[in-house]
Structures are given as C-alpha cells and as structure tokens.
C-alpha atoms as an extended CHARMM CRD file, in Angstrom:
* protein
*
       117  EXT
         1         1  MET       CA              0.2470000000       -0.0350000000        0.0650000000  PROA      1               0.0000000000
         2         2  THR       CA              1.1760000000        3.3560000000       -0.7070000000  PROA      2               0.0000000000
         3         3  TYR       CA              1.2960000000        6.2260000000        1.6660000000  PROA      3               0.0000000000
         4         4  SER       CA             -2.2710000000        7.8370000000        0.6890000000  PROA      4               0.0000000000
         5         5  GLN       CA             -3.9640000000        4.7680000000        0.7360000000  PROA      5               0.0000000000
         6         6  ASN       CA             -2.6550000000        3.9470000000        4.4960000000  PROA      6               0.0000000000
         7         7  GLN       CA             -3.8040000000        7.4950000000        5.1380000000  PROA      7               0.0000000000
         8         8  MET       CA             -6.9810000000        6.9390000000        3.8620000000  PROA      8               0.0000000000
         9         9  ILE       CA             -7.5190000000        3.8340000000        5.8320000000  PROA      9               0.0000000000
        10        10  ILE       CA             -6.7420000000        5.2910000000        9.1740000000  PROA      10              0.0000000000
        11        11  MET       CA             -8.8300000000        8.2370000000        8.1880000000  PROA      11              0.0000000000
        12        12  LYS       CA            -11.6270000000        5.8300000000        7.4950000000  PROA      12              0.0000000000
        13        13  THR       CA            -11.1990000000        4.3240000000       10.9630000000  PROA      13              0.0000000000
        14        14  THR       CA            -11.1500000000        7.6820000000       12.7030000000  PROA      14              0.0000000000
        15        15  ASP       CA            -14.3790000000        8.6470000000       10.7920000000  PROA      15              0.0000000000
        16        16  TYR       CA            -16.0400000000        5.7470000000       12.2100000000  PROA      16              0.0000000000
        17        17  ILE       CA            -14.7970000000        6.4140000000       15.6790000000  PROA      17              0.0000000000
        18        18  ALA       CA            -15.9540000000        9.9880000000       15.2740000000  PROA      18              0.0000000000
        19        19  GLN       CA            -19.6580000000        8.8250000000       14.1160000000  PROA      19              0.0000000000
        20        20  HSD       CA            -19.7220000000        5.8180000000       16.7870000000  PROA      20              0.0000000000
        21        21  TYR       CA            -18.0280000000        7.4560000000       19.8920000000  PROA      21              0.0000000000
        22        22  GLN       CA            -20.8450000000        6.6210000000       22.0530000000  PROA      22              0.0000000000
        23        23  ASP       CA            -20.8130000000        3.0900000000       21.4310000000  PROA      23              0.0000000000
        24        24  SER       CA            -17.8870000000        0.8110000000       22.3270000000  PROA      24              0.0000000000
        25        25  ILE       CA            -16.0530000000        0.2760000000       19.7470000000  PROA      25              0.0000000000
        26        26  PRO       CA            -13.7820000000       -2.9190000000       19.8390000000  PROA      26              0.0000000000
        27        27  LEU       CA            -10.4430000000       -2.8130000000       18.0520000000  PROA      27              0.0000000000
        28        28  SER       CA            -11.6890000000       -5.9410000000       16.1240000000  PROA      28              0.0000000000
        29        29  LYS       CA            -14.3690000000       -3.5640000000       14.5490000000  PROA      29              0.0000000000
        30        30  LEU       CA            -11.4680000000       -1.2920000000       13.3810000000  PROA      30              0.0000000000
        31        31  LEU       CA             -9.3450000000       -4.0440000000       12.1050000000  PROA      31              0.0000000000
        32        32  GLN       CA            -12.2250000000       -5.2260000000       10.1100000000  PROA      32              0.0000000000
        33        33  ILE       CA            -12.7070000000       -1.9000000000        8.3840000000  PROA      33              0.0000000000
        34        34  ALA       CA             -8.8800000000       -1.4110000000        7.8480000000  PROA      34              0.0000000000
        35        35  ASN       CA             -8.5330000000       -4.5740000000        6.7790000000  PROA      35              0.0000000000
        36        36  MET       CA             -5.2590000000       -5.2010000000        7.7130000000  PROA      36              0.0000000000
        37        37  PRO       CA             -3.2950000000       -7.0740000000       10.5380000000  PROA      37              0.0000000000
        38        38  LYS       CA             -3.4420000000       -5.6090000000       14.2650000000  PROA      38              0.0000000000
        39        39  SER       CA              0.3990000000       -4.6140000000       14.7370000000  PROA      39              0.0000000000
        40        40  TYR       CA              0.5540000000       -3.0000000000       11.1070000000  PROA      40              0.0000000000
        41        41  TYR       CA             -2.7740000000       -1.0990000000       12.1850000000  PROA      41              0.0000000000
        42        42  LEU       CA             -1.4150000000        0.2660000000       15.3590000000  PROA      42              0.0000000000
        43        43  ARG       CA              1.5940000000        1.3150000000       13.9350000000  PROA      43              0.0000000000
        44        44  LEU       CA              0.0620000000        3.1090000000       11.2940000000  PROA      44              0.0000000000
        45        45  PHE       CA             -2.5170000000        4.6760000000       13.8110000000  PROA      45              0.0000000000
        46        46  ARG       CA              0.0900000000        6.0690000000       15.5510000000  PROA      46              0.0000000000
        47        47  GLN       CA              2.4490000000        7.3790000000       13.1040000000  PROA      47              0.0000000000
        48        48  TYR       CA             -0.8510000000        9.4640000000       11.5210000000  PROA      48              0.0000000000
        49        49  ILE       CA             -2.6710000000       10.3880000000       14.5140000000  PROA      49              0.0000000000
        50        50  GLY       CA              0.0340000000       10.2760000000       17.0810000000  PROA      50              0.0000000000
        51        51  THR       CA             -1.8300000000        8.0770000000       19.5590000000  PROA      51              0.0000000000
        52        52  THR       CA             -3.6970000000        4.7000000000       20.1680000000  PROA      52              0.0000000000
        53        53  PRO       CA             -7.2620000000        4.6220000000       19.0770000000  PROA      53              0.0000000000
        54        54  HSD       CA             -8.2320000000        3.6820000000       22.4820000000  PROA      54              0.0000000000
        55        55  ASN       CA             -6.4350000000        7.0380000000       23.6400000000  PROA      55              0.0000000000
        56        56  TYR       CA             -7.8600000000        8.9320000000       20.4810000000  PROA      56              0.0000000000
        57        57  LEU       CA            -11.3990000000        7.5760000000       21.5170000000  PROA      57              0.0000000000
        58        58  LEU       CA            -10.8910000000        8.6560000000       25.1370000000  PROA      58              0.0000000000
        59        59  SER       CA             -9.6310000000       12.1140000000       23.7290000000  PROA      59              0.0000000000
        60        60  LEU       CA            -12.5710000000       12.5680000000       21.7670000000  PROA      60              0.0000000000
        61        61  HSD       CA            -15.0230000000       11.6420000000       24.9050000000  PROA      61              0.0000000000
        62        62  ILE       CA            -13.2360000000       14.5650000000       26.7560000000  PROA      62              0.0000000000
        63        63  THR       CA            -13.8700000000       16.9800000000       23.7750000000  PROA      63              0.0000000000
        64        64  LYS       CA            -17.5150000000       16.2240000000       23.6220000000  PROA      64              0.0000000000
        65        65  ALA       CA            -18.0320000000       16.2600000000       27.2900000000  PROA      65              0.0000000000
        66        66  LYS       CA            -16.1480000000       19.8090000000       27.5650000000  PROA      66              0.0000000000
        67        67  GLU       CA            -18.3810000000       20.8330000000       24.6220000000  PROA      67              0.0000000000
        68        68  TYR       CA            -21.8430000000       19.2260000000       26.5020000000  PROA      68              0.0000000000
        69        69  LEU       CA            -20.5800000000       21.0580000000       29.8990000000  PROA      69              0.0000000000
        70        70  GLU       CA            -20.1660000000       24.4160000000       28.1820000000  PROA      70              0.0000000000
        71        71  ILE       CA            -23.1910000000       24.6630000000       26.2190000000  PROA      71              0.0000000000
        72        72  THR       CA            -25.7010000000       22.7580000000       27.2810000000  PROA      72              0.0000000000
        73        73  SER       CA            -27.6840000000       22.5850000000       30.5450000000  PROA      73              0.0000000000
        74        74  MET       CA            -27.1130000000       18.4420000000       30.4960000000  PROA      74              0.0000000000
        75        75  THR       CA            -26.1980000000       16.8680000000       33.6500000000  PROA      75              0.0000000000
        76        76  ILE       CA            -22.9370000000       14.9640000000       34.1620000000  PROA      76              0.0000000000
        77        77  HSD       CA            -25.2650000000       11.7090000000       34.1760000000  PROA      77              0.0000000000
        78        78  GLU       CA            -26.9120000000       12.6750000000       30.9330000000  PROA      78              0.0000000000
        79        79  ILE       CA            -23.3200000000       13.3790000000       29.4620000000  PROA      79              0.0000000000
        80        80  ALA       CA            -21.8690000000       10.0700000000       30.7150000000  PROA      80              0.0000000000
        81        81  CYS       CA            -24.8640000000        8.2090000000       28.7410000000  PROA      81              0.0000000000
        82        82  ILE       CA            -24.6280000000       10.0560000000       26.0560000000  PROA      82              0.0000000000
        83        83  LEU       CA            -20.4170000000        9.3510000000       25.7470000000  PROA      83              0.0000000000
        84        84  GLY       CA            -21.2860000000        5.7550000000       26.4300000000  PROA      84              0.0000000000
        85        85  PHE       CA            -19.9740000000        5.4270000000       29.9890000000  PROA      85              0.0000000000
        86        86  THR       CA            -20.8070000000        2.6910000000       31.9920000000  PROA      86              0.0000000000
        87        87  ASP       CA            -21.7180000000        5.0840000000       34.5760000000  PROA      87              0.0000000000
        88        88  ASP       CA            -20.9490000000        8.4600000000       36.2730000000  PROA      88              0.0000000000
        89        89  ALA       CA            -18.1300000000        7.2520000000       37.8830000000  PROA      89              0.0000000000
        90        90  ALA       CA            -16.2560000000        6.0980000000       35.1970000000  PROA      90              0.0000000000
        91        91  PHE       CA            -17.2450000000        9.3710000000       33.1750000000  PROA      91              0.0000000000
        92        92  SER       CA            -15.5880000000       11.3620000000       36.3290000000  PROA      92              0.0000000000
        93        93  ASN       CA            -12.2160000000        9.3290000000       36.5710000000  PROA      93              0.0000000000
        94        94  CYS       CA            -11.6310000000        9.4080000000       32.7280000000  PROA      94              0.0000000000
        95        95  PHE       CA            -12.2750000000       13.2870000000       32.7400000000  PROA      95              0.0000000000
        96        96  ARG       CA            -10.1750000000       13.8500000000       35.9620000000  PROA      96              0.0000000000
        97        97  ALA       CA             -7.3830000000       12.0550000000       34.5440000000  PROA      97              0.0000000000
        98        98  THR       CA             -7.3730000000       14.0410000000       31.4780000000  PROA      98              0.0000000000
        99        99  MET       CA             -8.3640000000       16.9810000000       32.7330000000  PROA      99              0.0000000000
       100       100  LYS       CA             -6.9200000000       17.3700000000       36.1430000000  PROA      100             0.0000000000
       101       101  THR       CA            -10.1540000000       18.5210000000       37.3200000000  PROA      101             0.0000000000
       102       102  SER       CA            -13.9240000000       16.8930000000       37.8170000000  PROA      102             0.0000000000
       103       103  PRO       CA            -16.3330000000       17.7660000000       35.4970000000  PROA      103             0.0000000000
       104       104  PHE       CA            -18.3130000000       19.3730000000       37.9150000000  PROA      104             0.0000000000
       105       105  GLN       CA            -15.5620000000       21.7070000000       38.8100000000  PROA      105             0.0000000000
       106       106  TYR       CA            -14.8350000000       21.9550000000       34.8640000000  PROA      106             0.0000000000
       107       107  LEU       CA            -18.7320000000       22.9210000000       34.9430000000  PROA      107             0.0000000000
       108       108  LYS       CA            -18.6630000000       25.7660000000       37.5790000000  PROA      108             0.0000000000
       109       109  ASN       CA            -15.4250000000       27.2660000000       35.6640000000  PROA      109             0.0000000000
       110       110  ALA       CA            -16.9450000000       27.4960000000       32.9380000000  PROA      110             0.0000000000
       111       111  ILE       CA            -20.0120000000       29.2080000000       34.1810000000  PROA      111             0.0000000000
       112       112  THR       CA            -18.3100000000       31.7410000000       36.1450000000  PROA      112             0.0000000000
       113       113  LYS       CA            -16.1360000000       32.4730000000       32.6560000000  PROA      113             0.0000000000
       114       114  GLN       CA            -19.2650000000       33.1700000000       31.0530000000  PROA      114             0.0000000000
       115       115  GLN       CA            -20.7760000000       35.3220000000       33.9060000000  PROA      115             0.0000000000
       116       116  ILE       CA            -17.6430000000       37.1120000000       33.8050000000  PROA      116             0.0000000000
       117       117  GLN       CA            -17.8630000000       37.9410000000       30.1010000000  PROA      117             0.0000000000
C-alpha cells in the first residue's frame, strides 16, 4: 500500500470512531474496517494520529464532554450516558485523569467565565 492508501484507511477508521463515539468500539471492528493485521494497523494509527485508537476515543470523549458541559444544561449523568460510559464514576474518573479537574468543577469554572464575559 502507498502512503496515501494507508492514510485513507486510518482516516476511514477515525471517521468511524467519530461517528460512533458513544458506542463501545472494539479494536476488532477497526481492524475489520482497515482490513489489515493488528500490529500494522496500530503502528499506522500511531504514525498518522499520534496516539492509540483507545486514547483517540478517550480524547474525543473529553472534547465532547467539554462541549456538552459548556453549551448545554445537561447533567453530568446525561453526558456520561450520551458518551457511552457505564456510569458517572467511570466518566468522572476519565475526565479527571485527562483534565486534572472533575466535570463538576469544570462546569463551575465554565459558568464563572461566562458570567465574567
């Protein structure tokens, strides 16, 4: 495969992740889409995206969570459900590990910033 073919395959799987971020996406599904061996796919994914598919999905979850917290009146529970987390604690732990703050504190800070502006 050429450079652009590999890049297109990785883009196809990142598009799939973006469209199904609220679902549990097994690596086997991405391998099926890419139609390539696991080690080769993971190497290409890291080469083009800079991280693993799992971490890419987590990053997408955090990005979406921040959007929901900032621009909607959804509860943390509702956001956790929409993003496909099994429970609020799993969502909060993931958010805290990435953002170094809880979703609740992030929301409080976002509200404070909006009030100042």
